[in-house]
Every structure is written in C-alpha cells, then in structure tokens.
Coordinates of C-alpha atoms in Angstrom, one line a residue:
X7 CA 152.2 139.2 163.5
X8 CA 149.0 140.1 162.8
X9 CA 149.8 143.2 162.6
X10 CA 151.6 142.9 160.0
X11 CA 149.4 140.9 157.8
X12 CA 146.8 143.0 158.7
X13 CA 147.8 145.6 155.5
X14 CA 147.4 142.6 153.1
X15 CA 143.6 141.7 154.7
X16 CA 142.6 145.7 153.9
X17 CA 144.5 144.7 150.3
X18 CA 142.5 142.4 150.1
X19 CA 139.3 143.7 150.6
X20 CA 139.9 146.7 148.4
X21 CA 139.7 144.6 145.7
X22 CA 137.2 142.5 146.6
X23 CA 134.9 146.3 147.1
X24 CA 136.3 147.7 143.7
X25 CA 135.6 144.6 141.6
X26 CA 131.7 144.0 142.7
X27 CA 131.6 147.7 143.5
X28 CA 127.2 148.8 142.1
X29 CA 126.6 151.6 141.1
X30 CA 123.4 153.6 138.6
X31 CA 122.8 156.3 136.5
X32 CA 119.0 156.7 137.1
X33 CA 118.2 154.5 134.5
X34 CA 120.8 151.9 134.7
X35 CA 122.2 149.9 137.4
X36 CA 126.0 148.6 137.0
X37 CA 128.6 146.4 138.4
X38 CA 132.1 146.7 138.6
X39 CA 133.2 143.3 136.6
X40 CA 137.0 144.0 136.0
X41 CA 138.3 147.4 137.9
X42 CA 141.5 147.1 136.7
X43 CA 140.0 147.5 132.6
X44 CA 136.9 149.2 133.8
X45 CA 134.7 147.0 132.7
X46 CA 130.9 146.9 133.9
X47 CA 127.7 144.7 133.6
X48 CA 124.8 146.4 132.9
X49 CA 120.6 145.5 133.9
X50 CA 117.8 146.7 135.1
X51 CA 117.3 150.3 138.2
X52 CA 115.0 150.1 140.4
X53 CA 112.2 149.9 137.7
X54 CA 111.7 147.9 134.4
X55 CA 112.2 150.5 131.4
X56 CA 109.9 150.8 128.6
X57 CA 109.7 151.3 125.0
X58 CA 112.5 150.8 122.9
X59 CA 116.3 149.8 125.0
X60 CA 119.4 151.1 124.2
X61 CA 122.2 149.9 126.0
X62 CA 124.7 152.5 126.1
X63 CA 128.5 150.8 125.2
X64 CA 129.7 153.6 128.1
X65 CA 129.3 154.8 131.6
X66 CA 130.5 157.9 133.5
X67 CA 130.8 157.4 137.1
X68 CA 133.6 158.9 140.2
X69 CA 135.8 160.5 137.5
X70 CA 135.6 156.8 135.7
X71 CA 134.4 155.9 132.3
X72 CA 133.7 152.5 132.6
X73 CA 132.6 149.9 129.0
X74 CA 130.0 148.1 129.5
X75 CA 131.2 144.8 128.0
X76 CA 128.1 142.2 129.6
X77 CA 124.7 141.7 130.3
X78 CA 123.8 140.4 133.7
X79 CA 121.6 137.8 134.5
X80 CA 118.2 138.3 135.0
X81 CA 119.2 141.4 133.8
X82 CA 115.6 143.0 132.2
X83 CA 114.1 139.5 133.0
X84 CA 109.8 139.6 132.1
X85 CA 110.8 143.4 131.3
X86 CA 107.4 142.5 129.3
X87 CA 106.9 147.3 129.4
X88 CA 110.8 146.7 126.5
X89 CA 109.1 147.5 123.1
X90 CA 110.2 148.2 119.4
X91 CA 114.0 147.5 118.8
X92 CA 116.9 146.5 121.1
X93 CA 120.3 148.1 120.7
X94 CA 123.0 146.3 122.0
X95 CA 126.5 148.0 121.6
X96 CA 129.9 147.1 119.9
X97 CA 131.4 146.6 123.4
X98 CA 129.0 143.8 125.0
X99 CA 130.8 140.0 124.8
X100 CA 128.4 138.1 126.8
X101 CA 124.8 138.2 126.9
X102 CA 124.1 136.4 130.5
X103 CA 121.3 134.2 131.4
X104 CA 118.0 134.4 131.6
X105 CA 118.9 138.7 130.8
X106 CA 115.6 139.3 128.3
X107 CA 113.7 136.2 129.5
X108 CA 109.4 136.8 128.7
X109 CA 110.9 140.5 127.0
X110 CA 107.9 139.7 124.5
X111 CA 107.4 143.6 123.7
X112 CA 110.6 143.6 122.0
X113 CA 109.3 143.4 117.6
X114 CA 112.1 144.2 115.7
X115 CA 115.2 142.7 114.0
X116 CA 118.2 141.6 116.9
X117 CA 121.4 142.7 115.6
X118 CA 123.9 140.7 118.3
X119 CA 127.4 142.9 118.1
X120 CA 130.3 141.3 116.9
X121 CA 133.1 140.9 120.1
X122 CA 130.1 138.6 121.0
X123 CA 131.4 135.7 122.5
X124 CA 128.5 133.4 124.8
X125 CA 125.4 133.9 124.6
X126 CA 124.0 132.2 128.2
X127 CA 121.3 130.2 128.9
X128 CA 117.7 131.5 128.1
X129 CA 118.9 134.8 127.3
X130 CA 116.6 135.5 125.1
X131 CA 113.5 132.8 126.2
X132 CA 109.9 133.4 125.5
X133 CA 111.0 137.0 123.3
X134 CA 108.0 135.8 121.0
X135 CA 108.1 139.2 118.9
X136 CA 111.9 139.4 118.2
X137 CA 111.5 138.8 113.8
X138 CA 113.4 138.5 110.9
X139 CA 117.2 136.4 110.5
X140 CA 118.5 135.5 113.6
X141 CA 122.8 136.7 112.3
X142 CA 124.8 135.5 114.8
X143 CA 128.2 137.3 115.1
X144 CA 131.6 135.5 114.1
X145 CA 133.1 136.5 117.2
X146 CA 130.0 133.6 118.8
X147 CA 131.6 130.0 120.7
X148 CA 128.6 129.0 122.4
X149 CA 125.2 129.6 122.9
X150 CA 123.9 128.2 126.3
X151 CA 120.6 126.0 126.6
X152 CA 117.4 127.3 126.3
X153 CA 118.7 130.8 124.9
X154 CA 116.4 131.5 121.9
X155 CA 113.5 128.9 123.1
X156 CA 110.0 129.4 121.5
X157 CA 110.9 132.9 120.3
X158 CA 108.3 132.1 117.3
X159 CA 109.1 135.1 115.2
X160 CA 112.3 134.7 113.8
X161 CA 112.4 133.9 110.7
X162 CA 116.1 132.6 109.4
X163 CA 119.3 131.3 111.1
X164 CA 123.0 132.2 110.2
X165 CA 125.5 130.3 112.7
X166 CA 128.8 131.7 112.7
X167 CA 132.0 129.3 111.7
X168 CA 133.5 130.1 115.1
X169 CA 130.6 128.3 117.2
X170 CA 131.8 125.9 119.0
X171 CA 129.1 124.4 120.5
X172 CA 125.2 125.1 120.8
X173 CA 123.4 124.3 124.0
X174 CA 120.0 122.5 124.7
X175 CA 116.6 123.4 123.3
X176 CA 118.6 126.8 122.2
X177 CA 116.1 127.4 119.0
X178 CA 113.4 124.3 120.3
X179 CA 110.0 125.8 118.8
X180 CA 111.4 128.6 116.7
X181 CA 108.8 127.5 114.4
X182 CA 109.0 130.5 112.3
X183 CA 112.6 130.2 111.0
X184 CA 113.1 128.8 107.2
X185 CA 115.2 127.9 104.6
X186 CA 118.1 125.6 105.3
X187 CA 119.8 125.5 108.4
X188 CA 123.7 125.2 107.7
X189 CA 125.8 124.1 110.8
X190 CA 129.4 125.3 110.3
X191 CA 132.0 122.7 110.9
X192 CA 133.1 124.2 113.8
X193 CA 130.4 122.2 116.5
X194 CA 131.8 119.9 117.8
X195 CA 128.2 119.4 120.5
X196 CA 124.7 119.6 119.7
X197 CA 122.9 120.0 123.1
X198 CA 119.6 117.8 123.0
X199 CA 116.4 119.5 121.6
X200 CA 118.2 121.7 119.9
X201 CA 116.4 122.5 116.8
X202 CA 113.1 120.4 118.5
X203 CA 109.7 121.3 116.7
X204 CA 111.2 124.0 114.0
X205 CA 109.4 122.6 111.2
X206 CA 109.6 125.4 108.9
X207 CA 112.7 124.9 108.0
X208 CA 113.4 124.0 104.6
X209 CA 116.3 122.4 102.0
X210 CA 118.6 119.8 102.9
X211 CA 120.5 119.2 106.5
X212 CA 124.7 118.7 106.8
X213 CA 125.9 117.6 109.6
X214 CA 129.7 118.9 110.0
X215 CA 132.3 116.7 109.8
X216 CA 134.0 117.6 113.8
X217 CA 130.3 116.3 115.6
X218 CA 130.2 113.2 117.8
X219 CA 127.1 112.5 119.2
X220 CA 123.8 113.5 118.2
X221 CA 121.4 114.5 121.1
X222 CA 118.3 113.2 122.1
X223 CA 115.3 115.1 119.9
X224 CA 118.5 117.4 117.8
X225 CA 115.9 117.6 115.4
X226 CA 112.9 116.6 116.3
X227 CA 109.7 117.1 114.0
X228 CA 111.4 119.1 111.5
X229 CA 109.4 117.8 108.9
X230 CA 110.2 120.8 106.7
X231 CA 114.1 119.4 105.8
X232 CA 114.4 117.8 102.9
X233 CA 117.1 115.9 100.7
X234 CA 119.5 112.4 101.5
X235 CA 121.2 112.2 105.4
X236 CA 124.4 112.2 105.6
X237 CA 125.6 111.3 109.2
X238 CA 129.2 112.0 109.0
X239 CA 131.9 109.1 109.8
X240 CA 132.9 111.4 113.0
X241 CA 129.1 110.4 114.7
X242 CA 129.1 107.7 117.3
X243 CA 126.0 108.4 118.7
X244 CA 122.9 108.8 117.7
X245 CA 120.4 109.9 120.2
X246 CA 116.6 108.7 121.3
X247 CA 114.3 110.7 118.6
X248 CA 117.0 112.3 117.2
X249 CA 114.7 112.9 113.8
X250 CA 111.4 112.1 114.5
X251 CA 108.7 112.8 112.5
X252 CA 111.6 114.5 110.4
X253 CA 108.9 113.1 107.4
X254 CA 110.1 116.5 104.8
X255 CA 113.8 113.8 104.2
X256 CA 113.1 111.4 100.8
X257 CA 116.4 110.9 100.0
X258 CA 119.3 107.8 101.2
X259 CA 120.0 107.5 104.5
X260 CA 124.3 106.9 104.9
X261 CA 124.8 106.3 109.0
X262 CA 128.3 107.2 109.9
X263 CA 131.0 104.2 109.9
X264 CA 131.9 104.5 113.3
X265 CA 128.4 105.0 114.7
X266 CA 127.8 102.3 117.6
X267 CA 124.3 102.9 119.2
X268 CA 120.7 104.0 117.2
X269 CA 118.3 105.5 120.5
X270 CA 115.0 105.4 121.1
X271 CA 113.0 106.3 118.0
X272 CA 115.9 108.0 116.5
X273 CA 113.7 108.3 112.8
X274 CA 110.5 107.7 114.1
X275 CA 108.6 108.5 111.7
X276 CA 110.9 108.7 108.8
X277 CA 108.2 107.5 106.0
X278 CA 110.3 109.8 103.1
X279 CA 113.8 107.8 103.5
X280 CA 114.0 105.9 100.6
X281 CA 116.8 102.9 99.1
X282 CA 118.1 100.3 101.3
X283 CA 118.8 100.2 105.3
X284 CA 122.7 99.8 105.7
X285 CA 123.3 99.8 110.0
X286 CA 127.2 99.5 110.2
X287 CA 129.3 96.9 111.6
X288 CA 130.2 99.0 114.6
X289 CA 126.2 99.6 115.3
X290 CA 126.0 97.1 119.0
X291 CA 122.5 98.5 119.6
X292 CA 119.1 99.3 117.7
X293 CA 116.6 100.5 120.5
X294 CA 113.6 100.5 120.4
X295 CA 111.2 101.6 117.2
X296 CA 114.6 103.0 115.6
X297 CA 112.9 102.7 112.0
X298 CA 109.1 102.4 113.0
X299 CA 107.4 103.7 110.3
X300 CA 109.6 104.0 107.6
X301 CA 107.5 102.8 105.5
X302 CA 109.3 104.8 102.2
X303 CA 112.4 102.5 102.7
X304 CA 112.5 100.6 99.5
X305 CA 116.1 97.8 99.2
X306 CA 117.0 95.4 101.7
X307 CA 117.9 95.5 105.1
X308 CA 121.4 94.8 106.1
X309 CA 122.4 94.4 110.2
X310 CA 125.6 94.5 111.7
X311 CA 127.8 91.0 112.8
X312 CA 128.2 92.3 116.2
X313 CA 123.9 92.9 117.2
X314 CA 122.3 90.8 119.5
X315 CA 118.9 91.9 120.1
X316 CA 116.4 93.4 117.9
X317 CA 114.2 96.1 120.3
X318 CA 110.7 96.2 120.1
X319 CA 109.2 97.7 117.3
X320 CA 112.9 98.7 115.7
X321 CA 111.7 98.1 112.2
X322 CA 108.0 98.3 112.9
X323 CA 105.5 99.0 109.8
X324 CA 109.1 99.8 107.1
X325 CA 106.4 98.2 104.5
X326 CA 109.3 99.0 101.8
X327 CA 111.9 97.1 102.9
X328 CA 112.0 93.8 100.4
X329 CA 114.2 90.8 99.5
X330 CA 115.4 88.2 102.0
X331 CA 116.1 89.3 105.5
X332 CA 119.4 88.1 107.2
X333 CA 119.6 87.9 110.5
X334 CA 123.1 88.2 111.6
X335 CA 123.9 84.6 114.0
X336 CA 124.7 86.9 117.3
X337 CA 120.9 87.7 118.2
X338 CA 119.5 86.4 120.7
X339 CA 116.5 88.3 121.0
X340 CA 113.9 89.8 118.9
X341 CA 111.4 92.2 120.2
X342 CA 108.4 93.0 120.4
X343 CA 106.3 94.0 117.1
X344 CA 110.2 94.6 115.7
X345 CA 109.2 93.6 112.5
X346 CA 105.7 94.3 112.4
X347 CA 103.8 95.2 109.3
X348 CA 107.2 94.8 106.9
X349 CA 104.9 93.3 104.3
X350 CA 107.9 93.9 101.6
X351 CA 110.2 90.7 102.3
X352 CA 110.2 88.1 100.4
X353 CA 111.8 84.5 100.7
X354 CA 112.4 82.3 103.6
X355 CA 112.5 83.7 106.8
X356 CA 116.0 82.0 108.5
X357 CA 115.8 82.6 112.6
X358 CA 119.7 82.7 113.8
X359 CA 120.6 79.9 115.5
X360 CA 121.5 81.5 119.2
X361 CA 117.8 82.8 119.0
X362 CA 116.1 82.3 122.0
X363 CA 113.2 84.2 122.3
X364 CA 110.4 85.6 119.9
X365 CA 108.5 89.0 121.1
X366 CA 104.9 89.6 120.8
X367 CA 104.0 90.4 117.4
X368 CA 107.4 90.2 115.8
X369 CA 106.7 89.4 112.4
X370 CA 102.7 89.6 112.1
X371 CA 101.6 90.5 109.2
X372 CA 105.0 89.8 107.1
X373 CA 103.0 88.7 104.6
X374 CA 105.4 88.3 102.0
X375 CA 107.1 85.0 103.8
X376 CA 107.2 81.7 102.1
X377 CA 108.0 78.7 102.3
X378 CA 109.3 76.3 105.6
X379 CA 109.9 77.9 109.1
X380 CA 112.6 76.4 110.6
X381 CA 113.0 77.6 114.2
X382 CA 116.5 77.4 116.4
X383 CA 116.5 74.6 118.3
X384 CA 117.2 77.4 121.5
X385 CA 114.2 79.0 121.2
X386 CA 111.9 78.6 124.5
X387 CA 109.0 81.1 124.2
X388 CA 106.9 82.2 121.3
X389 CA 105.3 85.5 122.1
X390 CA 101.6 86.3 121.0
X391 CA 100.7 86.9 117.5
X392 CA 104.5 86.6 117.1
X393 CA 103.6 84.9 113.3
X394 CA 100.1 86.0 113.6
X395 CA 99.2 87.2 109.2
X396 CA 102.4 85.5 107.9
X397 CA 99.9 84.4 105.3
X398 CA 102.8 83.1 102.9
X399 CA 104.4 80.5 105.6
X400 CA 103.6 77.1 104.1
X401 CA 105.8 75.0 106.7
X402 CA 106.8 75.4 110.4
X403 CA 108.9 73.3 112.8
X404 CA 108.6 73.9 115.9
X405 CA 112.2 72.4 118.4
X406 CA 111.4 70.7 122.1
X407 CA 113.2 73.8 123.2
X408 CA 110.4 75.9 123.1
X409 CA 108.6 75.6 126.5
X410 CA 105.5 78.2 125.4
X411 CA 103.5 79.3 123.0
X412 CA 101.4 82.2 123.7
X413 CA 97.7 83.1 121.9
X414 CA 97.6 83.9 117.6
X415 CA 101.2 83.2 117.6
X416 CA 100.6 81.3 114.4
X417 CA 96.9 83.2 114.1
X418 CA 95.8 83.4 109.7
X419 CA 98.7 82.1 108.6
X420 CA 96.0 80.3 106.1
X421 CA 98.9 78.8 103.7
X422 CA 99.9 76.3 106.6
X423 CA 99.8 72.8 104.8
X424 CA 102.8 71.2 107.6
X425 CA 103.3 71.3 111.0
X426 CA 106.0 69.3 112.7
X427 CA 106.8 69.2 117.2
X428 CA 109.3 67.7 118.7
X429 CA 108.4 66.8 121.9
X430 CA 108.8 64.0 122.5
X431 CA 107.5 63.0 125.8
X432 CA 104.1 63.7 127.4
X433 CA 105.0 66.6 129.7
X434 CA 106.9 68.1 127.3
X435 CA 104.5 68.7 125.5
X436 CA 103.5 72.9 125.1
X437 CA 99.9 73.4 126.5
X438 CA 98.3 75.8 124.0
X439 CA 94.8 77.4 123.1
X440 CA 93.1 77.4 119.6
X441 CA 93.8 80.7 119.6
X442 CA 97.3 80.0 118.7
X443 CA 96.1 78.8 115.0
X444 CA 92.9 80.5 115.4
X445 CA 92.2 81.1 112.0
X446 CA 94.3 78.2 110.3
X447 CA 92.2 75.1 109.3
X448 CA 94.2 72.8 111.4
X449 CA 91.9 70.0 111.1
X450 CA 93.0 69.8 107.3
X451 CA 97.1 70.2 107.9
X452 CA 99.2 67.1 109.1
X453 CA 100.7 67.5 112.3
X454 CA 104.4 65.3 111.8
X455 CA 105.4 64.2 115.5
X456 CA 107.9 62.1 117.1
X457 CA 107.6 58.3 116.2
X458 CA 106.4 56.2 119.1
X459 CA 103.8 59.5 120.6
X460 CA 100.7 60.1 118.7
X461 CA 98.7 58.9 121.0
X462 CA 100.1 61.5 123.5
X463 CA 99.3 64.5 120.6
X464 CA 95.6 62.7 120.4
X465 CA 95.3 62.9 124.1
X466 CA 96.4 66.7 123.9
X467 CA 94.1 69.2 123.4
X468 CA 94.7 71.8 120.2
X469 CA 97.4 69.6 119.1
X470 CA 94.9 66.3 118.5
X471 CA 92.4 68.7 116.1
X472 CA 95.2 67.9 113.7
X473 CA 96.2 65.4 111.1
X474 CA 98.8 63.6 113.4
X475 CA 101.4 61.9 111.4
X476 CA 104.7 60.0 113.3
X477 CA 107.7 61.2 111.3
X478 CA 109.0 59.8 108.0
X479 CA 112.4 58.3 107.5
X480 CA 114.4 60.8 105.6
X481 CA 113.6 59.0 102.2
X482 CA 110.1 59.5 102.0
X483 CA 109.6 62.9 104.2
X484 CA 108.5 64.4 100.8
X485 CA 105.4 61.7 100.2
X486 CA 102.1 62.6 101.4
X487 CA 100.7 59.4 103.9
X488 CA 97.2 61.0 101.9
X489 CA 95.3 59.6 104.7
X490 CA 91.4 59.9 104.0
X491 CA 88.2 58.8 105.6
X492 CA 84.9 58.5 103.8
X493 CA 81.4 58.8 105.2
X494 CA 83.0 61.2 108.1
X495 CA 81.5 61.3 110.3
X496 CA 80.5 57.6 109.9
X497 CA 77.2 55.1 111.3
X498 CA 78.0 52.4 110.3
X499 CA 80.9 51.4 107.7
X500 CA 84.1 53.0 107.8
X501 CA 86.0 52.8 104.7
X502 CA 90.2 54.6 105.0
X503 CA 92.1 55.3 101.6
X504 CA 96.1 55.7 101.3
X505 CA 97.9 57.5 98.1
X506 CA 99.2 53.7 96.3
X507 CA 103.3 53.7 97.5
X508 CA 101.8 53.3 100.9
X509 CA 100.7 49.8 102.8
X510 CA 98.5 49.8 105.5
X511 CA 99.1 47.7 108.5
X512 CA 97.5 48.9 111.5
X513 CA 94.4 50.7 111.8
X514 CA 93.6 52.5 115.6
X515 CA 90.7 53.5 116.4
X516 CA 91.7 55.5 119.8
X517 CA 88.6 57.8 122.2
X518 CA 89.2 61.7 122.7
X519 CA 90.8 60.8 125.8
X520 CA 93.6 58.5 123.6
X521 CA 92.2 55.2 124.6
X522 CA 92.7 52.6 122.1
X523 CA 89.1 51.3 121.0
X524 CA 89.8 48.8 118.3
X525 CA 92.6 47.9 115.8
X526 CA 92.2 46.2 112.7
X527 CA 94.8 45.6 109.3
X528 CA 91.7 46.1 106.8
X529 CA 90.9 48.9 105.2
X530 CA 87.0 49.0 106.2
X531 CA 85.6 48.9 109.7
X532 CA 82.7 48.1 111.5
X533 CA 81.8 51.0 113.7
X534 CA 78.1 50.9 114.8
X535 CA 79.2 48.9 118.3
X536 CA 80.9 52.2 119.4
X537 CA 79.1 54.5 121.1
X538 CA 78.6 58.0 119.3
X539 CA 81.3 60.6 119.4
X540 CA 84.8 62.0 118.2
X541 CA 87.3 59.7 117.5
X542 CA 91.0 59.2 116.3
X543 CA 92.0 56.6 113.9
X544 CA 95.7 56.3 113.6
X545 CA 97.2 54.0 110.0
X546 CA 100.2 52.7 110.0
X547 CA 102.1 52.2 107.2
X548 CA 104.9 50.6 105.5
X549 CA 106.0 53.7 105.8
X550 CA 105.2 56.0 108.3
X551 CA 101.8 56.2 110.4
X552 CA 99.2 59.5 110.2
X553 CA 96.0 60.2 112.0
X554 CA 92.9 62.0 111.7
X555 CA 89.5 63.1 113.6
X556 CA 86.2 61.0 113.1
X557 CA 82.7 61.4 114.3
X558 CA 80.1 58.8 114.7
X559 CA 77.0 59.3 114.8

C-alpha cells in the first residue's frame, strides 16, 4: 500500500519544488509563483541595486522564458542607493508588501503598468522623492494600508474607476498632493486615516454613493478641501476624527438619511461649514466633540427624536447656531460642555422631561437664552458651571428631585430676578457653596420656597442670603410682595414697607441660627433690645410670605 502511494508523494514534491524554485541572474533573484504559466516574482539579489531601476519583463533560465508578474514582498526594502526613475514592465500585476519601502532615492514620476491589480501594504512607504502626479491604472482594484505613506513629493492623484478599496493610511502625510480629490463610484471602503494630513488637496470633495462607512481620521487635517460636503445616503457611520480640522470646507453639510452614528470629534474645527445643522432621525449616537468649534453654522440645530445622550463637547463653541434650541424628549443626559459657548441660541431653554443629569459647563456662556429656566422633575444633578454666564436667564425653578448642585452652576447669571426651590423638608434642602451663585447679587433676589419652610431655608447656608418668600397662590404668583426694610443696618426703630395690595399679618424676626426672637403685627418695631448681628425678618401677608436679611448695630 505504501509503495503504491510513493509516486503520488514524489509528484507532489516535484510540483512543490517547481512552484517554489528560486534562481538568480546575477542582479535580481526570482521565485517561480506559477510553474504552469512560467510566472515569477522578482526581488534584489545578494545586494541592493544602485542607480535607476528597470524591472525586466522576462527572464530566461534553464531553457525556460519566465514572465515577471509580481514584485516580491520586501523586494527592494531600504535600497536607498536606487536613484532616479523606477520602470515597471507591463507584465506586473501586483506590487508586494513593503517592496520599495524607504527607497528615498527614487526621484522621478512613478508610472504603474496597466495590468496592475494590487498594491500591497507599505509598497512605497516613505518614498519621499517620488514626484509628479500619481496616475493609478484602470486595472487596479485595491491599495493596501500605508502603501504611499509619507510620499511628500507626489503632486497629484488620479484614482481609477476599477478601484474598490483604499486601505488604512494609504496616502497619510502626502502633503504635496494638490488639486481636486475625485473618488470613483466603484469604491466601497476607505480605510482609517487614508488621506490624513493631505493638506494640499483643494477643491470640493465628492464622496461616491457606493461608500457605506467613513472610517476614523479618513480626511483628518485636509485643510484645503472647500465647498459644501454631502455625505451620501449609503453611509451609515462616520468615524472618529473623520473630517477633523477640515477648516476649508465652506458650504452646507448634508448628512446621510441612513446615518446612525457620528464619531468622536468627527467634524472638530470645521469652522467654515455654514447654514443650519440638521441631524437625521436615524442617528442614535453623537460622540464627544463631534461638532466642536464649528463656529460657521449660522442657522438652527435639529436633533433626532431617538437621541438619548448628548456627549461631552458635542456642539462646543458652535457660536453661530441660532434660534431656539429644541432638545428631543428622549434625551436623558447632557454631557460636559455640550453647548459651551453657543451664544447664538435665543429664547427660553426648554429641557426634556426625561433628563436626569446636566454635565459640567454644559450651557456655559450661552448668553442668548432668556426668560425662565424650568428644570425637569427627574433631574438629579447639576454639575459645575452648568449654566455659568447664562446672563439672559431671569427665573430658575429647581425641582425637589435635584440632590447635587456643584460649584459655579449658576455663576454670573446676572439677570436673575427670581429663584424657586421645591425641597419641602430640611433634610432634603441641597447644601451649596456660595460659588454656585458667584457674581450674582442674591441678597436682592427673591427665593420662593414651599409653604411652611421659610425658617428651614433661613437656617440653610447660602439659601438664607436670598430674599426668602413662601410660594404664592397661582393667582398671585407674578405679583411681588415688595418687602423693603429701612434703615438697614438699624439701631433702634425698624420700618417695613410692602406693595399696596399686600396686608401685613405678622412680622417675625429670626436669629442667624433660625431662632424666633421677636414677633409683631405692626410695620414699625423697636429692635434696640436685640443683640447686634445678622437677623432675618419674615413678613407674613394676606397673600404670601417674604423674607429679608437685616443687620442690627
């Protein structure tokens, strides 16, 4: 049985030997890659060649004429002595991995043969001396990652209609490429960082309808691209940093109607994009910094109904966005600095009912918001500087669900006229630092508190510094009591005035610790018997209660 199998084994070994046979002509080394068709790959011999490099189309060995169809992997890697031009024969169909990597002496235009179908990983990596336009043949279907990385001398690029894929970082750092970038409709995928840093590309960018995804850093730093940008409806994902710092884009941004996610800092620094920003309803994720610094948008912002989270710095410094900001009711969290510096938004800020947290500096310096800010009833935390420098807000209503208010949350809200809080028991009153309302003159601002809680708030640090008033009935909510004290500081007789429609029922004077020290029913009272210090005067009227600080000398 074993003797019958021996011829088969010998046949297999002979075929394997023929298929992997290597020989040399003294300059180059060749490996048979297809014995039946007499195809070989080529690489350097014992030493790197020097001068201009011409790859032969055929080679004769042992009475057989072989056709050179492939440049082997690592064939001429780091052969820096090769100078001038590189001539490839029309028989070449593939250029192998790292085959000319680091051949910095190549200084002429690269002409690739028409049968070429594949350029593998790193094939011309770092060939900084290659010049002129790179015209890729119509037979080419794929370009491997890093294939032309750092080829800074290339000046133009023409991609063929046969091309289906461009690998990762293929043209990264090709800063000399100029002119329009036309991507053929045959392309289905472009790897991450494919055109990273190609700052010399100018003109408009047209993306083919065949693309389904734009990977991370694909056009990062392509500052010369101009005009409007249309993301075709075939695209479902835009990766992180995809168009980061493409500051030359100067028209409208039209997003795919099938888009589901926009990656981290995808359009960071695209300050030239203009008009309204409409994010389609299919989008469920807008990652951090997605539109950070897109200050050229000058219209409204439309957000999708399925969005649940606005990530950190998503629209930071989009200073030109204008009109009312409408947040979908699906939003549960607004991240740090999400709308930082968005000064163009105007009108009331209406927050969604499902919102539970507002991040640090989320609306910092949004000076265009005016009127009342009514925080939703599920909100639990307001982070530092969340509404800092929102200088147009006049009223703030904080629900009892809030358990944390961090420093500077409402700092420099200089237009504040009224603050309403809703904690009904002393243990629920949120302790805050004075910096929460830094640069706000809270001593002149009424603080409306739930009925029966005035004494509790008078004993609570910072809250006690407001003009404390009990909540009025719905018919009187817009009528201020107008409580005034004079003189203040006072030494002997204190006089109290109210707006005419209010009738005094009781005046209560509390110590700074909330202890009742005097009660009267008149608008004038002697206080000389009280020790010097800080006190709170509570005026109970027929329509509500108001409290003010007073000092006795």
